[in-house]
mmCIF file of C-alpha atoms in Angstrom:
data_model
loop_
_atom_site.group_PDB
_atom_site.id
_atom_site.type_symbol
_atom_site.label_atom_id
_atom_site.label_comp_id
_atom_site.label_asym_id
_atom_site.label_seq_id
_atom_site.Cartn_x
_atom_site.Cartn_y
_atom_site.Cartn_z
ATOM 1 C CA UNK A 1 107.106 105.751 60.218
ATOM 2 C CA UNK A 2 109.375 108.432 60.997
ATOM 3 C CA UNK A 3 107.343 109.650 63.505
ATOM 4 C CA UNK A 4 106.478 106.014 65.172
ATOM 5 C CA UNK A 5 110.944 105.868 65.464
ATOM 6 C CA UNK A 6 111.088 109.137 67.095
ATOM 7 C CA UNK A 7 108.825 108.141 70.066
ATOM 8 C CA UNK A 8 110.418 104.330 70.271
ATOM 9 C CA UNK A 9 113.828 106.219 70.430
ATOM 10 C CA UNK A 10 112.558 108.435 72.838
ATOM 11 C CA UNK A 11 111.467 105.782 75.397
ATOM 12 C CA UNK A 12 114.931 104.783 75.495
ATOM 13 C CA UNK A 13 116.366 106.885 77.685
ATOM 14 C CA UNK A 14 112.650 107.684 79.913
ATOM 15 C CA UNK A 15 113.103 103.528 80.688
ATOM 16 C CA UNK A 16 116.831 103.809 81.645
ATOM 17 C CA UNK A 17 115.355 106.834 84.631
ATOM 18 C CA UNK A 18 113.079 104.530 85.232
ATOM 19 C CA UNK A 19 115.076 101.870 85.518
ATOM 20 C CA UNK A 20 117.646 103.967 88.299
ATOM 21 C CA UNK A 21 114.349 104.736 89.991
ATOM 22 C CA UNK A 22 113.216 101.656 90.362
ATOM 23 C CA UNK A 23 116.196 100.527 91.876
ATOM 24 C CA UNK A 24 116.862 103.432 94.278
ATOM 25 C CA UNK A 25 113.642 103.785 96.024
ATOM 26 C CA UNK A 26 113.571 99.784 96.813
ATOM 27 C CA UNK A 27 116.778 100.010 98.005
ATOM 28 C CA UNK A 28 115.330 102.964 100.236
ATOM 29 C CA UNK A 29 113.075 100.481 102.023
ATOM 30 C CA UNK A 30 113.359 99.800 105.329
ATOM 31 C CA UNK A 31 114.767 96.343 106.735
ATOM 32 C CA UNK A 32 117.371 94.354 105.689
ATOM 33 C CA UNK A 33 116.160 91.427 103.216
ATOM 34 C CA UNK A 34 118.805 89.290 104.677
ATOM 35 C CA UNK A 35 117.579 89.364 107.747
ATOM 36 C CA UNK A 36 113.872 89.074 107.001
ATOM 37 C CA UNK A 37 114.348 85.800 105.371
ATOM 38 C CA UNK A 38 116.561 84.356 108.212
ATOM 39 C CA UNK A 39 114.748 85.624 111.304
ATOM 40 C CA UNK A 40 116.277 86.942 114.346
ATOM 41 C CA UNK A 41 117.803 84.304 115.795
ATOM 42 C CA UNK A 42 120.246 83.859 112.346
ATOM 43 C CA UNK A 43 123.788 83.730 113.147
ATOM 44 C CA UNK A 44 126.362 86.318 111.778
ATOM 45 C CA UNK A 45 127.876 83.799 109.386
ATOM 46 C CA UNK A 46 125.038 83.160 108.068
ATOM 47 C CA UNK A 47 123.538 86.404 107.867
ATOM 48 C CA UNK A 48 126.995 87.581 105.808
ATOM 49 C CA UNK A 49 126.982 84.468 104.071
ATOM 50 C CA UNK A 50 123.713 84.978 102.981
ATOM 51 C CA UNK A 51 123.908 88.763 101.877
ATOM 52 C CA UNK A 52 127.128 87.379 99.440
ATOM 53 C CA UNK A 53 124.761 84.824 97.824
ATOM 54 C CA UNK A 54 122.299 87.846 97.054
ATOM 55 C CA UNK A 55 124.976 90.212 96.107
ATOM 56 C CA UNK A 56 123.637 92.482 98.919
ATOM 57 C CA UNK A 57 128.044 93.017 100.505
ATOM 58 C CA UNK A 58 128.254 94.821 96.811
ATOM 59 C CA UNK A 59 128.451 98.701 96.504
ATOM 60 C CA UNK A 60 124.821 99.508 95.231
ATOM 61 C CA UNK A 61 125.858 101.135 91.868
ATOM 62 C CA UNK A 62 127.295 98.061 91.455
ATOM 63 C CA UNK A 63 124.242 95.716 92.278
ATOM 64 C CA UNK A 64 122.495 98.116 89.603
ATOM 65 C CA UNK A 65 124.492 97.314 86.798
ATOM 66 C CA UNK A 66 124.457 93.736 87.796
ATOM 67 C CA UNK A 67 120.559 93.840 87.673
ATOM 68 C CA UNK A 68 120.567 96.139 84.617
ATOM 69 C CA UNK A 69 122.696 93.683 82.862
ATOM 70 C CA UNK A 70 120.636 90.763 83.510
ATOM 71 C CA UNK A 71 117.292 92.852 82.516
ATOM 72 C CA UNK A 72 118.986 93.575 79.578
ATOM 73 C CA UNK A 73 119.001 89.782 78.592
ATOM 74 C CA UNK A 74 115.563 89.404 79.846
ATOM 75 C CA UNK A 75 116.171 87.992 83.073
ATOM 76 C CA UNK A 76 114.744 89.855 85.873
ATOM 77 C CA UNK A 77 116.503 87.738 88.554
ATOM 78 C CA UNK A 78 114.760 84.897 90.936
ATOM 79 C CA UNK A 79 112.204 85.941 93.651
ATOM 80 C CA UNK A 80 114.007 85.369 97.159
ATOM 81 C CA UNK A 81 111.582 84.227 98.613
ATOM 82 C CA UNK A 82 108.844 82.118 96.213
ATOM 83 C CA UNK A 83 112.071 80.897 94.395
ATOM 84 C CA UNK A 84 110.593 81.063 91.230
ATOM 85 C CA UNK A 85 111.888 83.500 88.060
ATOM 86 C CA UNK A 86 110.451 86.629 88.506
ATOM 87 C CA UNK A 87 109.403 86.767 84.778
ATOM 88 C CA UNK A 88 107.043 83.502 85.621
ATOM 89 C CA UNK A 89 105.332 85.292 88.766
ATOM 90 C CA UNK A 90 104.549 88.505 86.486
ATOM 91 C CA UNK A 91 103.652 85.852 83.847
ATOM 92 C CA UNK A 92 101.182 84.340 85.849
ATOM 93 C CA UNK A 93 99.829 87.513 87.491
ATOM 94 C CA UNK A 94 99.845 90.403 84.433
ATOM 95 C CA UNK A 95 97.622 88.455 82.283
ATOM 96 C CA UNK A 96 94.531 89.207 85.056
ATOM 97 C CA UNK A 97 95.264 93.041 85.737
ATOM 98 C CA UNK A 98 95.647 93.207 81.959
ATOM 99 C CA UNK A 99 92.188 92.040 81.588
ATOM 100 C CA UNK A 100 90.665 93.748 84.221
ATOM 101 C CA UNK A 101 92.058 96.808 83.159
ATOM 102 C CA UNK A 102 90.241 96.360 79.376
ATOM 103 C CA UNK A 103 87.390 95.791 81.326
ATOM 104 C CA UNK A 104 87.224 98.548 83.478
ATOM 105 C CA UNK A 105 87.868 100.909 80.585
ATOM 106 C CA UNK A 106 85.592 99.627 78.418
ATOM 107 C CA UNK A 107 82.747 99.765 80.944
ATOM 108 C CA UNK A 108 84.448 103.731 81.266
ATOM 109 C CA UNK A 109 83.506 104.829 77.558
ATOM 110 C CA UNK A 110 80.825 102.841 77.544
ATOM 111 C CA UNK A 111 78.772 105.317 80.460
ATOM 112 C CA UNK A 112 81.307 108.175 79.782
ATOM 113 C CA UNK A 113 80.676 108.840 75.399
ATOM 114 C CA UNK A 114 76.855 108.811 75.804
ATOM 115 C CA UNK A 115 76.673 110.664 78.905
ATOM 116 C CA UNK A 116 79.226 113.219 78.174
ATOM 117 C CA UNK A 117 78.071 113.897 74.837
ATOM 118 C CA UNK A 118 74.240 114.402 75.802
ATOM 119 C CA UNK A 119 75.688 116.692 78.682
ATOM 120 C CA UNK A 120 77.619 118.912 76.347
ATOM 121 C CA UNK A 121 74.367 118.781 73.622
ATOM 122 C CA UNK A 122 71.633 119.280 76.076
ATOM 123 C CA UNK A 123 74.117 122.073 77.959
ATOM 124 C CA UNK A 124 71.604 123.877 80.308
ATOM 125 C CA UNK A 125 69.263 121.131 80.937
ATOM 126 C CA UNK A 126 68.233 118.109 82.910
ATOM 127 C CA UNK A 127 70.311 115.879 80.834
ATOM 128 C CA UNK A 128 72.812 117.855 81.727
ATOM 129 C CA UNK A 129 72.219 118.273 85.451
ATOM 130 C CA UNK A 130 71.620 114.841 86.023
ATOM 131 C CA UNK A 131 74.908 113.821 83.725
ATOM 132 C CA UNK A 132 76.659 116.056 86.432
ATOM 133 C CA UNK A 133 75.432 115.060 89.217
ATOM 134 C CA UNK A 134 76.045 111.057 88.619
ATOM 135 C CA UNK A 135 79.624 112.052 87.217
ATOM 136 C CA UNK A 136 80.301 113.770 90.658
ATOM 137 C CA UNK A 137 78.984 111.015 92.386
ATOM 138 C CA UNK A 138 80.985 108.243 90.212
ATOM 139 C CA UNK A 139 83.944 110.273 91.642
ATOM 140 C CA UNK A 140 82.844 110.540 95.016
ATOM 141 C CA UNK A 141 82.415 106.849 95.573
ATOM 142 C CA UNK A 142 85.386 104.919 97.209
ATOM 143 C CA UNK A 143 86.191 101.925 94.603
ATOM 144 C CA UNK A 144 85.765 99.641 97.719
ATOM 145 C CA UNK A 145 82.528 100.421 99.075
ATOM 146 C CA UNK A 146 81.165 100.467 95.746
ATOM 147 C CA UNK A 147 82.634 96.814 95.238
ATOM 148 C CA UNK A 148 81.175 95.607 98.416
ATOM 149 C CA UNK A 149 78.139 96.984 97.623
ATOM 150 C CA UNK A 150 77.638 94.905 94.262
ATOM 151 C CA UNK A 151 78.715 91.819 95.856
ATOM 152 C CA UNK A 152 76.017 91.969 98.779
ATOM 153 C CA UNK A 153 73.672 92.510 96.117
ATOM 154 C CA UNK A 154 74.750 90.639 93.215
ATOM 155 C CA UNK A 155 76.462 87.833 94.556
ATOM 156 C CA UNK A 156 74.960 87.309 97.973
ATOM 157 C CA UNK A 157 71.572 88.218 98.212
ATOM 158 C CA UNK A 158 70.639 87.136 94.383
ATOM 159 C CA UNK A 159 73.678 85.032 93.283
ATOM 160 C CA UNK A 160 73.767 86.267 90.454
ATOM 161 C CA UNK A 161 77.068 86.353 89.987
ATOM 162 C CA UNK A 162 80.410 85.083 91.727
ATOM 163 C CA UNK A 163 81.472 86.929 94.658
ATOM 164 C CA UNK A 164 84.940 86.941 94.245
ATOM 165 C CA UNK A 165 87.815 84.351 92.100
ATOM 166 C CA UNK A 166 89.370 84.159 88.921
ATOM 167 C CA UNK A 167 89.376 81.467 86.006
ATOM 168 C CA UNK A 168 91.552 82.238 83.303
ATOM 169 C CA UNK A 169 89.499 82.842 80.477
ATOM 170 C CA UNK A 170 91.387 79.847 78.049
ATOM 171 C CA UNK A 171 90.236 77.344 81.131
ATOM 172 C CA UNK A 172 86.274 78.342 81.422
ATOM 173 C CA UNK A 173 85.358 81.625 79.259
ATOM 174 C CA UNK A 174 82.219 81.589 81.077
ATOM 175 C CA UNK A 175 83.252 81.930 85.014
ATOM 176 C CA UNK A 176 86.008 84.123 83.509
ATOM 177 C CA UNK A 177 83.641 87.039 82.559
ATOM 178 C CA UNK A 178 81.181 86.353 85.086
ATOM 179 C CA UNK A 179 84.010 86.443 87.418
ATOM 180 C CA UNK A 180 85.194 89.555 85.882
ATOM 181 C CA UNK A 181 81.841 91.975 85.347
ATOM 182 C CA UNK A 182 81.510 93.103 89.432
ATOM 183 C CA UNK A 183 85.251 94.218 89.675
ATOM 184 C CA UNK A 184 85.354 96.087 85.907
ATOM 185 C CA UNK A 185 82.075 98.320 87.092
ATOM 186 C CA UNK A 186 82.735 98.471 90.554
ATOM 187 C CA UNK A 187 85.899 100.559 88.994
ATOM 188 C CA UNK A 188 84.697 101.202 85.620
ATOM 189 C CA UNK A 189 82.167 103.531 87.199
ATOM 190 C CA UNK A 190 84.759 105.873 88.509
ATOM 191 C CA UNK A 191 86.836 106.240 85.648
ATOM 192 C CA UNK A 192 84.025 106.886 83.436
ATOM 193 C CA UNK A 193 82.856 110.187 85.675
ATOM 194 C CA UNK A 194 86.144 111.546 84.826
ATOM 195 C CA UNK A 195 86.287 110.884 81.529
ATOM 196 C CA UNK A 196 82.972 112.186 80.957
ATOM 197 C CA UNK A 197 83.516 115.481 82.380
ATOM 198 C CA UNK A 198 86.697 115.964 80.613
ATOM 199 C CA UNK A 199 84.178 114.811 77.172
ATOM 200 C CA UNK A 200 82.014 117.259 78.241
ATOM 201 C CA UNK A 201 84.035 120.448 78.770
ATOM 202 C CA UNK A 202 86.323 119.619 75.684
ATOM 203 C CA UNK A 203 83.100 119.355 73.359
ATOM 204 C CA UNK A 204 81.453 122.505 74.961
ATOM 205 C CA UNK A 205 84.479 124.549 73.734
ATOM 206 C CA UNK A 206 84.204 122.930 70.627
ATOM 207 C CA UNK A 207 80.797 123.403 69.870
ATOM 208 C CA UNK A 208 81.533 127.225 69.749
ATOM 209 C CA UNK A 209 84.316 127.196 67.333
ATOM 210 C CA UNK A 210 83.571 128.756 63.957
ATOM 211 C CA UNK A 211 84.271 125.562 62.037
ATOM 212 C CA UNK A 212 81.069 124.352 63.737
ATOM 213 C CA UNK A 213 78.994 127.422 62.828
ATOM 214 C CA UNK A 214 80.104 127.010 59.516
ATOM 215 C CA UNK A 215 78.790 123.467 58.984
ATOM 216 C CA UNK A 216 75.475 123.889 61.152
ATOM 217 C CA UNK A 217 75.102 126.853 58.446
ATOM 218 C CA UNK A 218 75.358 124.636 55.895
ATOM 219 C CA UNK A 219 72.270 122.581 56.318
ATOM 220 C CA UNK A 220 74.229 120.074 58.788
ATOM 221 C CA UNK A 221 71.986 118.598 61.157
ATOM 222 C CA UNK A 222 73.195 118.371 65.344
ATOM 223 C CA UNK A 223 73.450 114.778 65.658
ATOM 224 C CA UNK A 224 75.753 114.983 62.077
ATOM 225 C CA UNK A 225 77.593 117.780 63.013
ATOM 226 C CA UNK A 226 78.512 116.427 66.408
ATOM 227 C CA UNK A 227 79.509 113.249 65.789
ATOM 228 C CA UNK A 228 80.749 114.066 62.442
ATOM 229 C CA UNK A 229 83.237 117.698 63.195
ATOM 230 C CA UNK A 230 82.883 118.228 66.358
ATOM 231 C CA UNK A 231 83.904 114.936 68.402
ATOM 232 C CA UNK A 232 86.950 114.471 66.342
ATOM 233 C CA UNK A 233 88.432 117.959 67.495
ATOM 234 C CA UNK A 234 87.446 117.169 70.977
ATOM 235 C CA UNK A 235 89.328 113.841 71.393
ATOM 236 C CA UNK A 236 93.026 115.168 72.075
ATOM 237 C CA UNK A 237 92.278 115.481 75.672
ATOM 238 C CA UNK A 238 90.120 113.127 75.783
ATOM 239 C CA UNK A 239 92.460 110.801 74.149
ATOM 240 C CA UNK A 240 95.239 112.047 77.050
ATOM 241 C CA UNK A 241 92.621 111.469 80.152
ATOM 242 C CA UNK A 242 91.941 107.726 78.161
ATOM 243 C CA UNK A 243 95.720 107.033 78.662
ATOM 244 C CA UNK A 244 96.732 108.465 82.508
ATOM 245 C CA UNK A 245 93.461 105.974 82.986
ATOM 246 C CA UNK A 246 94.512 103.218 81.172
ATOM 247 C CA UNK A 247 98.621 103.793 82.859
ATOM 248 C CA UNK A 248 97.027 104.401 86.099
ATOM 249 C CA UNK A 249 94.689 101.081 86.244
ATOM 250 C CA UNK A 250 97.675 98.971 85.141
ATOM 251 C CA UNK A 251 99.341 99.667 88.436
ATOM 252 C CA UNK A 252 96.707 100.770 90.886
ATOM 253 C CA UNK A 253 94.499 98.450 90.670
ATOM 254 C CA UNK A 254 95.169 96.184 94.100
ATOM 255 C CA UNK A 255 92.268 97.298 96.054
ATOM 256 C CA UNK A 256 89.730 96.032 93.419
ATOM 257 C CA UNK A 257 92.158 92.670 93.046
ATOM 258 C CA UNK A 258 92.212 92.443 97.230
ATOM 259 C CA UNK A 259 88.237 92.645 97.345
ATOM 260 C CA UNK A 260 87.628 90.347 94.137
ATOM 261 C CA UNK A 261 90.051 87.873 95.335
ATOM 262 C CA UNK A 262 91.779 88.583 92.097
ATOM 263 C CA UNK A 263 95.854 87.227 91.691
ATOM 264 C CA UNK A 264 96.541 90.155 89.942
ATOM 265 C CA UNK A 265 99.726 92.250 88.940
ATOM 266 C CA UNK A 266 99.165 94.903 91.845
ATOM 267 C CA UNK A 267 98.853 92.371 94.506
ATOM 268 C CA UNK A 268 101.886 90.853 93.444
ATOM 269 C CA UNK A 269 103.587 94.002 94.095
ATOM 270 C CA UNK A 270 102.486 94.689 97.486
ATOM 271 C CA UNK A 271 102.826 91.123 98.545
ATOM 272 C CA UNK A 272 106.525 91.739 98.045
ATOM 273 C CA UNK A 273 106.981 94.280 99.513
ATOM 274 C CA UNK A 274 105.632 93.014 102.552
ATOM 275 C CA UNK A 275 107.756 90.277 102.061
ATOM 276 C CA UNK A 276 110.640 92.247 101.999
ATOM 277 C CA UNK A 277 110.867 90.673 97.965
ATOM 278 C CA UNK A 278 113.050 93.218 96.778
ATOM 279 C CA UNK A 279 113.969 91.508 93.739
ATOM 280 C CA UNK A 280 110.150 90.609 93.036
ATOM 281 C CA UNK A 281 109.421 94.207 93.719
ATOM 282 C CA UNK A 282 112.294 95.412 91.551
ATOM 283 C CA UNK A 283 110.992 93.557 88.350
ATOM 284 C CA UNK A 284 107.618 93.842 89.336
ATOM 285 C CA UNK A 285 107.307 97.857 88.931
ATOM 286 C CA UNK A 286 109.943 97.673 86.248
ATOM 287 C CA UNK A 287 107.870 95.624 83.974
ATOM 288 C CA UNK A 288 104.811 97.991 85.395
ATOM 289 C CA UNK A 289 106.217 101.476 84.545
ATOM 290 C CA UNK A 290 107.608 100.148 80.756
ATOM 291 C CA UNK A 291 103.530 99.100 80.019
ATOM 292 C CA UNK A 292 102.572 102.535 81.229
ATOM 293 C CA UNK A 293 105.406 104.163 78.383
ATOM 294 C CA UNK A 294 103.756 101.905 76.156
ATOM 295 C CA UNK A 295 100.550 103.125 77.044
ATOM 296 C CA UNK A 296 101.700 107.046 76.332
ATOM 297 C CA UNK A 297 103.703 105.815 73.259
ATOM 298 C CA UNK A 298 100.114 104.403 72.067
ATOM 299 C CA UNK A 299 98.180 107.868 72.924
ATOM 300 C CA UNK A 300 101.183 109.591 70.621
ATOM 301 C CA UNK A 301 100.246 107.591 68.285
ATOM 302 C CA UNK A 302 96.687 108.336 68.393
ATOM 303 C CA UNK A 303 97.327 111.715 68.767
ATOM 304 C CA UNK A 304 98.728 111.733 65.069
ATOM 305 C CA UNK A 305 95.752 109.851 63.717
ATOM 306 C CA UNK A 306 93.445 112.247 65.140
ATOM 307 C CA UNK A 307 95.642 115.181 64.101
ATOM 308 C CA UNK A 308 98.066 114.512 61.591
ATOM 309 C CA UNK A 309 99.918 117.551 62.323
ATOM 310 C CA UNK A 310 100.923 116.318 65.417
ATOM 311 C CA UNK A 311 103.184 113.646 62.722
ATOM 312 C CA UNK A 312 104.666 117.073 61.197
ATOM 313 C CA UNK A 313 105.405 118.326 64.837
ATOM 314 C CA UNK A 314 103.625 121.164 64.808
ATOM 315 C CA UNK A 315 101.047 120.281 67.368
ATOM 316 C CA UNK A 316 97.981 122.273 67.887
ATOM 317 C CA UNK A 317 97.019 123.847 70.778
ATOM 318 C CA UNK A 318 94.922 121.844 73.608
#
């Protein structure tokens, strides 16, 4: 419990960085929002009125502690140009890239456990050379390309399954995950080649450990000894390549939601910032960067379950 306080309490002051951030580099954009949403042929008056209604005339630490205030009590202000809380557009976008993201790392451990672990077993042979060789290539291949390639085959030449779309999965449960198996292997794919090499080099090194002799000496078969010793102590960085995947998919995930024709949380983001949505944008990667310190808090916590020294603090070496 102790433990699980000292990394909440420890967030506190990561999201508050965050938060400045967040707010300085959208500020840093170019263009004036103002004048974005009136055009160019906008009078004065109402290009200064219209900055006063938006609190844009204000000195910018200022606006901050305005919009910090107002996060504080859970509002995250009203887009500027959809009109619409900002808490209802990531409401009805976050529930999609959450989703996908499960997806696409579930489709990751699925291809990266086997693999990697028959890679770092069969060490030397064609298992392993052929484990190598796809993980390379599942890191070679551009997300896109391998997206467009499933849906020419998949979709349009077999119609198999849906090109591109979302249904919510409480609507139709069935065109949800139909909808949703092209986009979480066209990325899965790539995300499992990492984590599969990182499986694979973490078990080699534990495979020699004494610890390992020890209980192969013992009468221990491989397969017991593996999955029973040996994966355990291999997890840690595992666990920490599981969680940059998990943090990075949350947020980087708009190329697979522009080809799928998914209304996802990342296309949300870059819609407005096109639209010069600064507010939108503001609460947008706010809400984005506080799921990715969720997503580390959650790793700590595995990190104790795996090794519960880490609870004690003293850590082991990685």
């Amino acid at each position: 419990m102790k433990f699980l306080l000292r990394r909440l309490i420890m967030t506190i002051p990561i999201l508050f960085l965050v938060s400045i951030m967040v707010f300085s580099l959208v500020h840093l954009i170019p263009g004036d929002p103002a004048r974005v949403i009136l055009g160019q042929e906008a009078t004065p008056e109402m290009y200064q009125n219209l900055r006063h209604e938006l609190g844009l005339d204000k000195p910018l630490v200022e606006q901050y502690f305005l919009w910090l205030l107002k996060v504080l009590h859970g509002d995250l202000g009203m887009s500027i140009t959809d009109h619409v809380s900002v808490a209802s557009l990531i409401a009805q976008r976050l529930p999609a890239t959450i989703e996908l993201t499960i997806g696409t790392f579930l489709v990751a451990i699925l291809i990266a456990f086997p693999t990697g672990i028959l890679a770092a077993v069969k060490r030397g042979t064609w298992i392993d050379y052929l484990s190598t060789f796809t993980g390379l290539g599942g890191m070679s291949i551009p997300n896109f390309w391998l997206g467009l390639m499933l849906i020419i085959f998949f979709a349009v030449n077999n119609h198999w399954l849906p090109a591109s779309g979302y249904v919510p999965f409480t609507q139709n449960p069935v065109m949800n995950i139909e909808a949703m198996i092209l986009p979480c292997i066209a990325t899965g794919i790539r995300e499992s080649a990492v984590i599969m090499r990182m499986l694979r080099s973490s078990l080699l090194e534990v495979v020699n450990m004494d610890f390992i002799r020890t209980a192969k000496a013992k009468g221990l078969d491989e397969r017991a000894t593996i999955l029973g010793h040996a994966l355990r102590n291999a997890m840690i960085p595992v666990v920490t390549t599981s969680g940059l995947t998990v943090a990075g998919l949350l947020g980087g995930l708009v190329i697979t939601e522009s080809i799928f024709g998914i209304p996802g949380f990342g296309r949300l983001i870059v819609d407005s910032v096109f639209k010069r949505d600064y507010v939108t944008v503001q609460g947008a990667v706010l809400v984005s960067a506080a799921l990715v310190v969720m997503v580390n808090l959650v790793v700590d916590l595995l990190y104790a379950v795996i090794d519960p020294r880490m609870k004690a603090g003293k850590g082991v070496e990685a």
